[in-house]
Structure formats: structure tokens, C-alpha cells
Short mmCIF file of C-alpha atoms in Angstrom, two decimals:
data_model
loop_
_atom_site.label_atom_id
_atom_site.label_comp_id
_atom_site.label_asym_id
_atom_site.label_seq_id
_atom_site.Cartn_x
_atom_site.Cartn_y
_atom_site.Cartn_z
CA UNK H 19 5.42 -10.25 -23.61
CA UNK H 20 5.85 -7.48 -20.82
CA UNK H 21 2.94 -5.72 -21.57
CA UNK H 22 0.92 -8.88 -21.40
CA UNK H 23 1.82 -10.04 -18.36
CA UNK H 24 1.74 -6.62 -16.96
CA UNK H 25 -2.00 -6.56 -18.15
CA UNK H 26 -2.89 -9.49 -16.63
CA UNK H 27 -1.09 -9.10 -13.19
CA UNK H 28 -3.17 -5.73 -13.24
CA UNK H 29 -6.65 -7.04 -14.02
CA UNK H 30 -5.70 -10.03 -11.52
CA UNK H 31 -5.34 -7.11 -8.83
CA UNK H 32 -8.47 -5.22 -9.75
CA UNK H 33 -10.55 -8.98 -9.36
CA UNK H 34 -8.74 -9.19 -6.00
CA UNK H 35 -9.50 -5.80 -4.49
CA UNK H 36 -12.95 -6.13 -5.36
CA UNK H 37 -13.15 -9.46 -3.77
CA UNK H 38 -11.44 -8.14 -0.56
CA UNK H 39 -13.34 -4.94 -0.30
CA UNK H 40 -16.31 -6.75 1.67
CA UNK H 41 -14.42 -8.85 3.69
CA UNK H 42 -11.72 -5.43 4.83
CA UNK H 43 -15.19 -3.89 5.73
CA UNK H 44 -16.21 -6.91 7.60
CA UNK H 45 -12.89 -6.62 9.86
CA UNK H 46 -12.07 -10.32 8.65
CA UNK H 47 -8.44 -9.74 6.74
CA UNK H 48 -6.11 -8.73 9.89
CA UNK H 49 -4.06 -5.74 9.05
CA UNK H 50 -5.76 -4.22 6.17
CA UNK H 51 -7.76 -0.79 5.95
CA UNK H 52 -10.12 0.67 3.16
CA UNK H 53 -8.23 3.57 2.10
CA UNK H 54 -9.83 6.58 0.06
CA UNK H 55 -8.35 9.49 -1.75
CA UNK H 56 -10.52 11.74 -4.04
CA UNK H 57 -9.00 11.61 -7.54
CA UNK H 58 -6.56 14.44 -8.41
CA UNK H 59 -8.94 14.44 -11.60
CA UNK H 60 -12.42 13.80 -10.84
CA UNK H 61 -12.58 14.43 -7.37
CA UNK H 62 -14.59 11.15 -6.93
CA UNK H 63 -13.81 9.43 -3.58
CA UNK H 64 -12.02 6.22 -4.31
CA UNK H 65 -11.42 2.96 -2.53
CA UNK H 66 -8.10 0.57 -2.39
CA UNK H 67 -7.88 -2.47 0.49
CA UNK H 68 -4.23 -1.25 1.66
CA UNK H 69 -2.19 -2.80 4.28
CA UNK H 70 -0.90 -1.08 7.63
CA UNK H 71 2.85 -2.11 9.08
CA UNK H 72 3.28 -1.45 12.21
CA UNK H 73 6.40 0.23 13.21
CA UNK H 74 9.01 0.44 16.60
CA UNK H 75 7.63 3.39 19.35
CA UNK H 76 3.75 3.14 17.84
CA UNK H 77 4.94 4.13 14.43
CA UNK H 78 2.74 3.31 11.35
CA UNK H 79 3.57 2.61 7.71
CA UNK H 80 1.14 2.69 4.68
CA UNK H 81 3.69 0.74 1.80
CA UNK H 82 2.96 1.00 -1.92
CA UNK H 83 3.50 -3.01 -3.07
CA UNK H 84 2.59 -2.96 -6.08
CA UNK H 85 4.24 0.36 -7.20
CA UNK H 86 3.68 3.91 -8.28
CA UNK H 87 -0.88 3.08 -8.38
CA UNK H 88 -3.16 5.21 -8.62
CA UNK H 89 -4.23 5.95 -4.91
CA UNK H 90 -0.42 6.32 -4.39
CA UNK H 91 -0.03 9.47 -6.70
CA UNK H 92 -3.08 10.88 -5.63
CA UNK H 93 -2.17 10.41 -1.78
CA UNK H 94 0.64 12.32 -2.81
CA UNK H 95 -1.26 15.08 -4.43
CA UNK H 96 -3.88 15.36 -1.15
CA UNK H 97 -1.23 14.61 1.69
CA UNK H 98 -4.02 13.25 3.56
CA UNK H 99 -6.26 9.67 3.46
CA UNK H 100 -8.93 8.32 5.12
CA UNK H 101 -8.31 4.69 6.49
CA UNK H 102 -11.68 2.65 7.08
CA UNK H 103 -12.43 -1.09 8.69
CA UNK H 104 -15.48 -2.07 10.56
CA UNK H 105 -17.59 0.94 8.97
CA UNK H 106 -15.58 3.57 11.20
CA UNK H 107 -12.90 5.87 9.39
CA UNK H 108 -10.10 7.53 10.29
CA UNK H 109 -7.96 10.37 8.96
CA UNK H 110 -4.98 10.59 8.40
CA UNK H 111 -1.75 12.40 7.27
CA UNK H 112 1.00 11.11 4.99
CA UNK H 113 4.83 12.23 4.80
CA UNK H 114 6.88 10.30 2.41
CA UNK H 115 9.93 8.86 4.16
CA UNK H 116 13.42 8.92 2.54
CA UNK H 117 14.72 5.26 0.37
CA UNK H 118 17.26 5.26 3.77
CA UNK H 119 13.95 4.77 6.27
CA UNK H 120 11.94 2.75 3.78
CA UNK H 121 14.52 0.11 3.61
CA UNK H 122 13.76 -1.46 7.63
CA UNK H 123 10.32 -0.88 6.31
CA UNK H 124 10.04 -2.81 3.83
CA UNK H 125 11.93 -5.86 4.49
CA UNK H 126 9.67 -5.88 7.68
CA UNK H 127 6.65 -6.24 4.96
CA UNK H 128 7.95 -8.28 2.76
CA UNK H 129 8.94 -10.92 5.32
CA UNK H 130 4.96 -10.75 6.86
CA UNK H 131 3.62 -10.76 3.06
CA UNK H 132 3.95 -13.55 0.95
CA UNK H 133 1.57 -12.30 -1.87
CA UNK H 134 3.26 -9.93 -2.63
CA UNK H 135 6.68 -10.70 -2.81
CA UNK H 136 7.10 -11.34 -6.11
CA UNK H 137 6.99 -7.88 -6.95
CA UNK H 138 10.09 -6.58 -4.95
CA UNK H 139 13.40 -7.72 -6.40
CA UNK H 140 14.99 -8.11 -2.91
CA UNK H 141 14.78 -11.38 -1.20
CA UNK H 142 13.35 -11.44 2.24
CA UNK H 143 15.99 -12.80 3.74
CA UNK H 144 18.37 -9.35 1.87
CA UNK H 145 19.84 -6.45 3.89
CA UNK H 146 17.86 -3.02 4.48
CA UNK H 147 20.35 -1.64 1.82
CA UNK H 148 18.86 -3.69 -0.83
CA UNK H 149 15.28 -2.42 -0.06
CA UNK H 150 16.29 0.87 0.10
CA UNK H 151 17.47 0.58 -3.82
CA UNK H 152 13.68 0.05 -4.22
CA UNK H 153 12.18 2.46 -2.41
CA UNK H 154 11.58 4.56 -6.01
CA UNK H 155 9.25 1.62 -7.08
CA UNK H 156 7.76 0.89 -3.62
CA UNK H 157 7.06 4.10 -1.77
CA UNK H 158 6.78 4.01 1.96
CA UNK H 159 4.35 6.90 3.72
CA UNK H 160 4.22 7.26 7.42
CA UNK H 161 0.53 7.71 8.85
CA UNK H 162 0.29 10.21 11.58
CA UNK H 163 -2.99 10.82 12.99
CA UNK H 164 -5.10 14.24 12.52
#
């Protein structure tokens, strides 16, 4: 039953990031960025609609929702991303931060979005502790500029 509705939850995502890819270009969904990462594989430049957090002292935050997905593992494997809205793109470095640091960061998220909320276990209203537990399932990068 799982697999199922892990299927479907999946193909509902792919629909929904191909919906939102126009509209990210167009600069209409606030907060959201084109990101692309060549495949560790094929090399081929790929495109995800991500979301940007914005942090204390002009800190960013690039945060996984739905998981360990593709463009997270290869973002991993490059170290760097290219972040694009409006038809102008930016690069960009990644450093993973540590379950402790993700915590603040993702209960900040998960209070701004609703949609995805019902993949975190920790309610939004739940201590940084709690998110920090599932920072393994919900990596948190830092974006530093090139």
C-alpha cells in the first residue's frame, strides 16, 4: 500500500513541477528558483522549481522537502547549482549544514509552507530539536554566492 501511494505522491510531484516550471520562469510564484544540476550520470543539465528560505544576517537556505531527490544527490556530487527566475541565472555554492543548524531551518519552512507539510513528521508548531531528528530525510544546504 506504501509503494502505491509513494508512486502516486511521486507522479503527483512530477505533474506539479512541470506545471510550475513556466510560471517560476515568469517570476509569478514568490520565493521559488529554477535550479539545475547536470546529472552525476548523463551529464544532461536538469531542471527542479526549488524554494529559497531566507535566513538571519542575509543567510540563504536551499531545503530538500520532499527528501533524498534526485537534484539533491547530484547537488551533492557537483557542490555547486545554478538558481534561475526571470530568465537570469545565478551560481551558486552548496555546503551541507549539520541536523543541529537544519533544525531553526526547517521549522522556519515548514511554518511558511503548507504544501508541503505533510511530508515532515514534526508539527509546525514542534521545537527545533524535533526538526533536527529529520534533518537525514530533509537535507538543508546553505547557498553562498560564487
Amino acid at each position: 500500500m506504501s509503494d502505491v501511494r509513494s508512486f502516486h505522491m511521486t507522479t503527483a510531484r512530477r505533474i506539479n513541477d512541470r506545471l510550475m516550471r513556466p510560471l517560476i520562469r515568469l517570476g509569478v510564484v514568490p520565493g521559488t528558483y529554477l535550479l539545475t544540476v547536470r546529472g552525476r550520470k548523463t551529464g544532461i543539465p536538469r531542471s527542479n522549481p526549488v524554494t529559497l528560505v531566507d535566513g538571519d544576517q542575509g543567510r540563504r537556505w536551499l531545503v530538500a522537502p520532499y527528501g533524498d531527490v534526485g537534484w539533491v544527490r547530484n547537488a551533492r556530487a557537483a557542490g555547486r547549482v545554478t538558481l534561475t527566475r526571470r530568465g537570469h541565472g545565478v551560481e551558486y555554492t552548496l555546503r551541507e549544514v549539520s541536523p543541529d543548524e537544519a533544525g531553526a531551518v526547517l521549522k522556519g519552512y515548514v511554518s511558511q509552507a503548507k504544501v508541503t507539510r505533510p511530508y515532515f513528521a514534526a508539527r509546525p508548531d514542534a521545537s527545533a530539536a524535533e526538526f533536527a531528528a529529520e534533518a537525514d530525510r530533509h537535507p538543508v544546504f546553505e547557498v553562498i554566492a560564487v
